[in-house]
Coordinates of C-alpha atoms in Angstrom, one line a residue:
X136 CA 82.6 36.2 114.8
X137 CA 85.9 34.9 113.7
X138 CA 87.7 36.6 110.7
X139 CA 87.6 35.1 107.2
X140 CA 91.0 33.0 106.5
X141 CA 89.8 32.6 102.8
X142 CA 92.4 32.3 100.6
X143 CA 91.2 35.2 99.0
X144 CA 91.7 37.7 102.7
X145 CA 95.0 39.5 102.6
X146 CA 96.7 40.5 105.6
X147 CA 97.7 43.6 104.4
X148 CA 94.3 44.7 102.4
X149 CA 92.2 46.8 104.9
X150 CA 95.6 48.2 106.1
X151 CA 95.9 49.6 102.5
X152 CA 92.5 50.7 102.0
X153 CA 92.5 52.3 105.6
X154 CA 95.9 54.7 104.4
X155 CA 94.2 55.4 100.9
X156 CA 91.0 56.4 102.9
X157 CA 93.1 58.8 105.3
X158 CA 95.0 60.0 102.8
X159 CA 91.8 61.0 100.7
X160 CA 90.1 62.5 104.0
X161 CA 93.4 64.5 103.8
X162 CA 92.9 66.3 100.8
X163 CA 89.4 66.9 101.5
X164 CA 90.6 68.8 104.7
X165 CA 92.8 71.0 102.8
X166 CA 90.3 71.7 100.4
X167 CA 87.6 72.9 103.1
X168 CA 89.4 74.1 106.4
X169 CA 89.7 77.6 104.7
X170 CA 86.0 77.3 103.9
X171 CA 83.9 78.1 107.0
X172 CA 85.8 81.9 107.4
X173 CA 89.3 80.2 108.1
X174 CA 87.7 77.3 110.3
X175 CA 87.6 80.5 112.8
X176 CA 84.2 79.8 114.2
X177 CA 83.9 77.3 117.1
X178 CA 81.9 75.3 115.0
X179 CA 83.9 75.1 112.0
X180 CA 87.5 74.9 114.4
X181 CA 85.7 71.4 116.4
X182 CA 84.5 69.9 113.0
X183 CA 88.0 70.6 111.0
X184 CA 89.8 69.1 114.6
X185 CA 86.7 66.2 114.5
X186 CA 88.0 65.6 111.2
X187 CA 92.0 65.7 112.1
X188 CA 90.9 62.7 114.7
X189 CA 89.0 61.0 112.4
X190 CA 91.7 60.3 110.2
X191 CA 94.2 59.6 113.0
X192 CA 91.9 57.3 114.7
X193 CA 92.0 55.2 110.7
X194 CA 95.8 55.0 110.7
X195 CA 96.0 53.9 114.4
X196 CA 94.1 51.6 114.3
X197 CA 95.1 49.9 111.1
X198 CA 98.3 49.7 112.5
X199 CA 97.2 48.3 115.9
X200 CA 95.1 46.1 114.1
X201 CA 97.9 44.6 111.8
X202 CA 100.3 44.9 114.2
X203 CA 102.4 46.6 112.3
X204 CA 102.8 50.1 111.0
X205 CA 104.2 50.0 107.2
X206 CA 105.7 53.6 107.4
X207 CA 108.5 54.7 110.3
X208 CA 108.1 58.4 111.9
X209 CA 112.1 58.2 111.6
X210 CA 113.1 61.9 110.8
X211 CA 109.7 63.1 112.1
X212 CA 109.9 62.3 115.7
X213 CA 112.0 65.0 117.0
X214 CA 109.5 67.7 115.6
X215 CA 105.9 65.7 116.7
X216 CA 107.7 65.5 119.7
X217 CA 108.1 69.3 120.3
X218 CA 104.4 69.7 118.6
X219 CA 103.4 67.0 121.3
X220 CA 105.4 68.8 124.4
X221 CA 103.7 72.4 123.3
X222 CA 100.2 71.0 123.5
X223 CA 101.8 69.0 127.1
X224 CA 102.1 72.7 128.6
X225 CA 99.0 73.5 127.7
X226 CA 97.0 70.9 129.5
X227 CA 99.5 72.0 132.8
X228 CA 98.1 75.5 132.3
X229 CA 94.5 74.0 132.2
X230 CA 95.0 71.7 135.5
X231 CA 98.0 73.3 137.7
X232 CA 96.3 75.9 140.0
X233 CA 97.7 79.2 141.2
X234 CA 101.6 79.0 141.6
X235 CA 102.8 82.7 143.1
X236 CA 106.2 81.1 144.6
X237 CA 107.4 80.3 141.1
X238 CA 105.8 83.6 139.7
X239 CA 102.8 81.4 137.9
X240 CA 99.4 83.3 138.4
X241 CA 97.2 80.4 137.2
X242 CA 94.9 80.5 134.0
X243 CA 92.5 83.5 133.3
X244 CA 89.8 81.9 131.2
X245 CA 90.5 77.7 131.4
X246 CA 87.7 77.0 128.3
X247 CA 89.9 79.4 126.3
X248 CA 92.7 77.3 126.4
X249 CA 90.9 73.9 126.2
X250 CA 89.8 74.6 122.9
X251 CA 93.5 75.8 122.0
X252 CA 94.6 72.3 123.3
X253 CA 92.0 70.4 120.9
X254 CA 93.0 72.3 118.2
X255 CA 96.4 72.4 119.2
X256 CA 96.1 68.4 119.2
X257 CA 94.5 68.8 115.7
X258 CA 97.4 69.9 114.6
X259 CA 99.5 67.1 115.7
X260 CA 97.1 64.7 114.1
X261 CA 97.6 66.5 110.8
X262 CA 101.2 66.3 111.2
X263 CA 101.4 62.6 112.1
X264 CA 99.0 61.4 109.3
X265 CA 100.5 63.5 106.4
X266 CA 103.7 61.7 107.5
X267 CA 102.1 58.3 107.4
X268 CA 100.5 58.8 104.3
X269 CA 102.4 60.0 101.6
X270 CA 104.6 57.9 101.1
X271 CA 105.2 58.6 97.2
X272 CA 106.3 61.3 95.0
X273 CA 102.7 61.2 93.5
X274 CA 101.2 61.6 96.8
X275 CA 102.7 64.7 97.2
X276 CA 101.6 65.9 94.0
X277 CA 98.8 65.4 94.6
X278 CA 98.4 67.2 98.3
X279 CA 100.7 70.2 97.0
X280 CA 98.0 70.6 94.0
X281 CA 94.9 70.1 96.5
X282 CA 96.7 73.2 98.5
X283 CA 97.2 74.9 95.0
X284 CA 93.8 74.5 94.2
X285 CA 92.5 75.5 97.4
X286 CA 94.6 79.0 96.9
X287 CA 92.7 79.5 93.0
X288 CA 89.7 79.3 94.1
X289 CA 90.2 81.8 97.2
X290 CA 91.8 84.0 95.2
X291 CA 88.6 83.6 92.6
X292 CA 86.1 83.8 94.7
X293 CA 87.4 87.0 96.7
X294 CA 88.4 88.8 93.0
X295 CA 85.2 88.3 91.7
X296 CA 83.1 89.2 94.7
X297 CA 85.0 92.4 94.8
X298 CA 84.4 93.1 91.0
X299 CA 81.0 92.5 90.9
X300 CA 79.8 94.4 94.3
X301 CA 78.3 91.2 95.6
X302 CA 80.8 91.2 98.5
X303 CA 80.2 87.9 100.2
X304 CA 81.9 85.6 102.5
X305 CA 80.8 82.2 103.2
X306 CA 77.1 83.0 101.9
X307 CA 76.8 85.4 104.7
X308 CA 77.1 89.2 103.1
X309 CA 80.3 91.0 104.8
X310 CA 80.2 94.1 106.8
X311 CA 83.9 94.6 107.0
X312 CA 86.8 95.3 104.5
X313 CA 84.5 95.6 101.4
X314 CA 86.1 96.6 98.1
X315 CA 89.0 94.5 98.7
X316 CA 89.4 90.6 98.6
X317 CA 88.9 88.2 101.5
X318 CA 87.8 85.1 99.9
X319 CA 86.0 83.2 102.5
X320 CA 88.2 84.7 105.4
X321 CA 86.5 87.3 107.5
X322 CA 90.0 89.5 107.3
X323 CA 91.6 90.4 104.0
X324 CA 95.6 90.0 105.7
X325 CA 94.5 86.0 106.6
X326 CA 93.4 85.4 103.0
X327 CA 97.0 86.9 101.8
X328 CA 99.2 84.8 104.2
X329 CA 96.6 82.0 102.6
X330 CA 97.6 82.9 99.5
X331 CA 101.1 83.6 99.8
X332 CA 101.5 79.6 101.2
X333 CA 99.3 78.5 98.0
X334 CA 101.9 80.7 95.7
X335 CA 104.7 78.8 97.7
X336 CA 103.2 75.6 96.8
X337 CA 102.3 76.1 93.6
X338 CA 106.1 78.1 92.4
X339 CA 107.9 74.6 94.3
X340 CA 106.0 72.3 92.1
X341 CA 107.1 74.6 88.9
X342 CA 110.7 74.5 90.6
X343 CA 110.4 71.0 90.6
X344 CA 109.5 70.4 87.2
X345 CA 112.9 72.0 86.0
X346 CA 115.1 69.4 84.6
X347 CA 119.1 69.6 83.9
X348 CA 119.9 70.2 80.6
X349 CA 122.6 71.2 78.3
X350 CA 122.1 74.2 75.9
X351 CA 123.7 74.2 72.4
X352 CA 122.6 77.9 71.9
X353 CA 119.8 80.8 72.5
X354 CA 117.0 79.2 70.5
X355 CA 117.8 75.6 72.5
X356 CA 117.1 77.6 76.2
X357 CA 114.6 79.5 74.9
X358 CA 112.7 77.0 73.7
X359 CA 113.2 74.8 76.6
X360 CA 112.3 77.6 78.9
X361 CA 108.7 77.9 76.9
X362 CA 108.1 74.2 77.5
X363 CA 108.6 74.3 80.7
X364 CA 106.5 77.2 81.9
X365 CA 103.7 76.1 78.4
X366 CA 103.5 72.4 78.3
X367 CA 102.1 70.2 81.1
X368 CA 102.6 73.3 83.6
X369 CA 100.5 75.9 81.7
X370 CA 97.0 75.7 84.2
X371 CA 99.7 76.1 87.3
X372 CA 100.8 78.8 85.9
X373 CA 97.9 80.0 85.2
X374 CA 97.0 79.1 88.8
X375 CA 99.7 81.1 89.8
X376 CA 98.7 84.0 88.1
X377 CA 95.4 84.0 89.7
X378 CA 96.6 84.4 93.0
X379 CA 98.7 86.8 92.4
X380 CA 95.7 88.8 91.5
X381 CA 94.0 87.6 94.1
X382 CA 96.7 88.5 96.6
X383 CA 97.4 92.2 95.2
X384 CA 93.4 92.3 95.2
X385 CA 93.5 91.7 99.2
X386 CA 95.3 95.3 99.3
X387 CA 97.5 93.6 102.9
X388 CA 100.6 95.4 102.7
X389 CA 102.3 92.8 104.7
X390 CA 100.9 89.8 102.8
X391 CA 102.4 91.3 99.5
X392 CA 105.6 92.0 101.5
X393 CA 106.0 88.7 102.7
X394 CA 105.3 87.6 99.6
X395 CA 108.0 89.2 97.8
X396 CA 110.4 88.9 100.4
X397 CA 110.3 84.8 100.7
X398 CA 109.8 84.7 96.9
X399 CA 113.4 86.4 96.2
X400 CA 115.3 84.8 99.2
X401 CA 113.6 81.3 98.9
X402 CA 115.0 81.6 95.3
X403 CA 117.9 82.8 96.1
X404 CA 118.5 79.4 97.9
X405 CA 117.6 77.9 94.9
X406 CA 120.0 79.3 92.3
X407 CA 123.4 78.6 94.4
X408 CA 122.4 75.3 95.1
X409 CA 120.5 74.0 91.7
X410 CA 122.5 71.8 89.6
X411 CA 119.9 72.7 86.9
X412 CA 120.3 75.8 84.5
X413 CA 120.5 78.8 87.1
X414 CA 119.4 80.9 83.8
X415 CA 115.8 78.9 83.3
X416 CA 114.8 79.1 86.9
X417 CA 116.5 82.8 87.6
X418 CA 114.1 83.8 84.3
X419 CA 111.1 81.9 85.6
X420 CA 111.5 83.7 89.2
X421 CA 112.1 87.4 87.4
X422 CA 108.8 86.7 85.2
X423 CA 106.9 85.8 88.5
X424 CA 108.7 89.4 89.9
X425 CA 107.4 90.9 86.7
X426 CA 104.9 89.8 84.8
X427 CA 102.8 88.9 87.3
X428 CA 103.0 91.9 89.9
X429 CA 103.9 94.7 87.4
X430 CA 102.2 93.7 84.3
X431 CA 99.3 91.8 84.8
X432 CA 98.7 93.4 88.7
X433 CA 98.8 96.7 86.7
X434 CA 95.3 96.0 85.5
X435 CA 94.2 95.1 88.7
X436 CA 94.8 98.6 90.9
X437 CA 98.2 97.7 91.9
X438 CA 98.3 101.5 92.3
X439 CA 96.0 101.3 95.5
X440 CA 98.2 98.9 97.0
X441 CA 101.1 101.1 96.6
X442 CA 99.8 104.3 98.1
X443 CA 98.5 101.9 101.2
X444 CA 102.2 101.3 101.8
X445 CA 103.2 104.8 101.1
X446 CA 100.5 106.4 103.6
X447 CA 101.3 103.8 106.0
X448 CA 102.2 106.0 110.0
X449 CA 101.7 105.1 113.1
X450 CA 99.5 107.6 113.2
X451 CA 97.1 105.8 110.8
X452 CA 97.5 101.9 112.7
X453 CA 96.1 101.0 115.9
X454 CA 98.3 98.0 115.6
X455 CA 101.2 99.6 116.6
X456 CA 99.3 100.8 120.1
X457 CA 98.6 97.4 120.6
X458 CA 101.3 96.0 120.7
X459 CA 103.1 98.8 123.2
X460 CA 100.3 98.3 125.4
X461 CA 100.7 94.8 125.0
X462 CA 104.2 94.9 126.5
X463 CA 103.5 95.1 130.2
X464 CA 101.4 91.9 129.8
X465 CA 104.5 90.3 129.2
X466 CA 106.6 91.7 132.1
X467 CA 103.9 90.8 134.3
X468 CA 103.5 86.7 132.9
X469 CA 107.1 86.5 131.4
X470 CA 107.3 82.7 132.4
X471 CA 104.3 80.9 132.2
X472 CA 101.7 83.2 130.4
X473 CA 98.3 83.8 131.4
X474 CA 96.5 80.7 129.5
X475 CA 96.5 79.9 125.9
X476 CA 93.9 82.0 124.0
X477 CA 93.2 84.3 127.2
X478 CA 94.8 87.6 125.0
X479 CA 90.8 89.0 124.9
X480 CA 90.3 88.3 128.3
X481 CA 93.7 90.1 129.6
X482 CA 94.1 92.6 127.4
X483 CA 91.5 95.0 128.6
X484 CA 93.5 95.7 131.6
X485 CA 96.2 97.3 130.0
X486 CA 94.6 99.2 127.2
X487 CA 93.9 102.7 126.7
X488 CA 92.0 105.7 125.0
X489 CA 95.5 105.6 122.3
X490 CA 94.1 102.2 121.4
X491 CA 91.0 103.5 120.3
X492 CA 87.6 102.2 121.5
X493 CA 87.5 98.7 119.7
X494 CA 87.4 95.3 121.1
X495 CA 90.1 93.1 120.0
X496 CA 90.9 89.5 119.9
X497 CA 94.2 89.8 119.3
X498 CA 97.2 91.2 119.5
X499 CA 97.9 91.6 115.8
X500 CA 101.2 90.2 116.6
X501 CA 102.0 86.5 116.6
X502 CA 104.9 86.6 118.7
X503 CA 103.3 89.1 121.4
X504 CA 100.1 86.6 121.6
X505 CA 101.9 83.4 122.0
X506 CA 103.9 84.8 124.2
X507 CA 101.6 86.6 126.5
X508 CA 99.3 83.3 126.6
X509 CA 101.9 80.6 127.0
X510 CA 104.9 82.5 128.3
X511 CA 108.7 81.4 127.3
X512 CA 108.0 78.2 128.4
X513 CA 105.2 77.7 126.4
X514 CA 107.1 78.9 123.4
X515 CA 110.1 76.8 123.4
X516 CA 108.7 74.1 122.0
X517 CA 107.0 76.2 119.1
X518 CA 110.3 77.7 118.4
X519 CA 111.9 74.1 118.7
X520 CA 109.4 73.2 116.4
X521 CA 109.9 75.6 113.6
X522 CA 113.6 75.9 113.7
X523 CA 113.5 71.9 113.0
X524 CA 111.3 72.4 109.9
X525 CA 113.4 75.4 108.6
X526 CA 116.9 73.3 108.7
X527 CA 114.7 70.2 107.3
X528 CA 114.3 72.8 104.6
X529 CA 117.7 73.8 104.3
X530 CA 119.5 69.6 103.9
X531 CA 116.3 69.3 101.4
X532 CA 117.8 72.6 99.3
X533 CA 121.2 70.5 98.4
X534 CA 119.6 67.3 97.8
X535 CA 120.0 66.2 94.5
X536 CA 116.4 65.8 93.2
X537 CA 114.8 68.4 91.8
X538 CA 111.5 67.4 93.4
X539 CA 112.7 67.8 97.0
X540 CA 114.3 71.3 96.2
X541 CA 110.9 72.0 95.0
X542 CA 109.8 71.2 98.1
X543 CA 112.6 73.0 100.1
X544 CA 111.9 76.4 98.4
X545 CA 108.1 75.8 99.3
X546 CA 108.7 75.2 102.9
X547 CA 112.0 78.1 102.9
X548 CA 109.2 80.8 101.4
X549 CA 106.3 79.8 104.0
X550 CA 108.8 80.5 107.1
X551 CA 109.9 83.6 105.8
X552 CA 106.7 84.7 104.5
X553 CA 105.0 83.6 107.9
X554 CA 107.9 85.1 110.0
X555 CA 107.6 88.7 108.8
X556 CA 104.0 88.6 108.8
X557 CA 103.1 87.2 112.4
X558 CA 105.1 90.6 113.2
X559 CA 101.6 92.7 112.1
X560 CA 98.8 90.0 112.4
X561 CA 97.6 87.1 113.6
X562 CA 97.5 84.1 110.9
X563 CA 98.9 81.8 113.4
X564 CA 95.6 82.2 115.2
X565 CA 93.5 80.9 112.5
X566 CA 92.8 77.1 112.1
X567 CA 93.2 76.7 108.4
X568 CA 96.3 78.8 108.4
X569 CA 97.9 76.5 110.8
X570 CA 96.3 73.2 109.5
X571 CA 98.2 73.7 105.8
X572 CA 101.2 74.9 107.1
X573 CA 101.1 71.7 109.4
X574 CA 100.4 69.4 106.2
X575 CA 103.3 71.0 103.9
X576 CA 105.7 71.1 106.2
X577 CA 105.1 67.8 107.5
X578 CA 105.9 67.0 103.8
X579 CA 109.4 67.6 104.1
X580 CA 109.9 65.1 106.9
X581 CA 108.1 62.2 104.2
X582 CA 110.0 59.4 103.1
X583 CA 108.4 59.1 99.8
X584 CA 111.0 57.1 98.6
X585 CA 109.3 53.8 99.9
X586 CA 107.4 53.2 97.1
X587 CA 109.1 50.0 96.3
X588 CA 108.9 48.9 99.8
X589 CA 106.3 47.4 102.7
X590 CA 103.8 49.9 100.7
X591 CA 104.9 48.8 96.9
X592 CA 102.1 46.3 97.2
X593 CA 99.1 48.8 95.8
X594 CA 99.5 51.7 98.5
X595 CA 100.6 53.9 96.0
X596 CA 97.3 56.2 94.8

């Protein structure tokens, strides 16, 4: 049946409503991939990937239908690409048999690694469509709150579970790590490096809401400093209060570490390069330092924390056998890796009684996992990848709005949260983890400033 050429019909309609429709999708996503235990189950990882598609598949073929697409990739093509050449090598590990002349020993478990590639391709989707879709300042609002929100109500759910004994996940009672928050993870260290990219969210959109001003005296700063952190803003701070709790409630050493660490040098970067008053933000980043992890974490068994980090040996962590034992598996596949997602399978070999008599999945250590799996040629691209996004962070630090320094110190925090904690666990490994870092720091390669162009003509939300 031929299409309507009413005068009504415009070219550009279900283009629109097909953006509008991903872009909602979108924040649904964000909202639920942490759901279903992280999206860690295989049936929760293929329906949070089923979904990653499904909004693809709307903004490819709008454009292909129209002929057109209405937002450029521009800056975001060199980092899809590398996202695109690390999910490339994966497939070669998959369909390349047994190399020995070239020191590649063929993959130890090919289903493994398929359903690294299809989530690994799920990621590339999220990437691609956050970059299509917000295309305004409202837009990323509005995805930076849905992440925001997402963090609250972890850091809720987990603090009131543990307070009231009922200690359950995702309506399934838990058996492990009861007495201490895990939201609807299975591990209490994956809902802190949750939390700790909510808290980055949520303290860039506060950043962001700092305007330049001129002081005539005390009572002028003062009073603008309570406005800022009171009026419009006081349910994010609120919001950030709660996972602050939340996060000291998880008891991860490394998760409050990281979070610490990323808060004071992220905001470092923020003070030498803010043109607005380095006193307002530098007190808004102390009372974070403060009053929320000495005051109000007081009331909340901060103490327990502390003595976890103080009895902390490696007499006490399996962790640390792990990862020595570990270290022949790289030796041994120092190129190419063993497979994507074949750790569990490999790892056996090469353990010990000093391990301990548990089964693991993984290494507890990002960067021994990836590259025991994937080998150095299956982390280049990663590392490619991730060293693009941080520098994007760094040119976004000295631009001149406020909103995309915002931004900056919520990407700057994430890497150097996620980079000291990938050196004790495994967040990388869980989908949700790696779906909302894929959608915020896809953010920083947005163009949000076309608002008034091909889109001007109701795209915006």
């Amino acid at each position: 049946m031929p299409r309507s050429t009413s005068a009504s019909y415009h070219p550009g309609s279900h283009q629109k409503l097909a953006y509008r429709l991903a872009f909602g999708l979108l924040l649904g996503l964000v909202f639920w991939a942490p759901l279903p235990f992280a999206s860690n189950i295989l049936w929760s990882e293929m329906l949070l990937a089923l979904g990653c598609f499904l909004i693809t598949f709307l903004v490819v073929i709008s454009d292909l239908k129209n002929q057109t697409s209405p937002v450029p990739l521009s800056s975001a093509r060199l980092p899809l690409l590398f996202l695109l050449l690390a999910q490339l090598y994966l497939l070669l590990q998959i369909l390349v048999p047994p190399i020995p002349e070239i020191g590649y020993l063929g993959n130890l478990e090919p289903m493994a690694s398929k359903i690294q590639l299809l989530s690994g391709l799920a990621i590339c989707s999220t990437f691609y469509v956050t970059v299509k879709t917000v295309t305004t300042e409202k837009r990323t609002k509005w995805l930076l709150a849905a992440i925001v929100l997402s963090g609250i109500f972890q850091a809720s759910y987990g603090t009131v579970m543990t307070l009231s004994g009922l200690e359950y996940s995702f309506f399934i009672e838990k058996n492990d790590y009861r007495g201490v928050a895990t939201g609807t993870f299975i591990n209490r260290n994956h809902l802190a490096g949750y939390l700790v990219l909510c808290l980055a969210c949520g303290i860039g959109m506060m950043i962001s809401g700092f305007k330049r001003q001129n002081y005539r005296g005390i009572k002028d700063f003062f009073r603008s400093f309570v406005d800022a952190i009171v009026s419009g803003k006081g349910a994010l701070r609120i919001g950030l209060v709660v996972m602050v709790i939340g996060l000291v409630f998880s008891r991860s050493r490394m998760g409050n570490s990281s979070f610490f660490i990323g808060l004071a040098l992220a905001g470092l970067g923020v003070l030498i390069y803010s043109r607005v008053s380095k006193k307002t933000i530098g007190i808004f980043l102390v009372s974070i330092l403060v009053i929320d992890a000495l005051i109000i974490s007081s009331f909340f068994n901060l103490n327990e924390l502390a003595q976890r980090l103080e009895n902390t040996s490696t007499e006490t962590e399996n962790r640390d056998e792990i990862f020595q034992l570990s270290i022949p598996m790289l030796k041994d596949n120092p190129v190419f890796g063993t497979g994507a997602g074949t750790f569990y399978t490999n790892y056996p070999a090469y353990r010990d009684e000093s391990a301990g008599s548990g089964f693991y999945m993984h290494a507890h250590n990002d960067y021994v996992e990836f590259l025991s799996e994937r080998g150095i040629l299956g982390c280049l691209p990663l590392l490619a990848f991730f060293l693009v996004v941080f520098i994007q962070g760094l040119r976004l630090m000295r631009s001149k709005s406020m909103q995309r320094r915002g931004l900056a110190f919520t990407i700057l925090m994430s890497c150097i949260a996620i980079t000291l904690h990938s050196t004790v666990d495994f967040n990388l490994q869980m989908p949700a983890y790696a779906f909302t870092l894929a959608v915020f720091w896809a953010l920083a390669f947005c163009k949000p400033n076309l608002r008034r162009n091909q889109l001007s003509q109701g795209q915006e939300s």
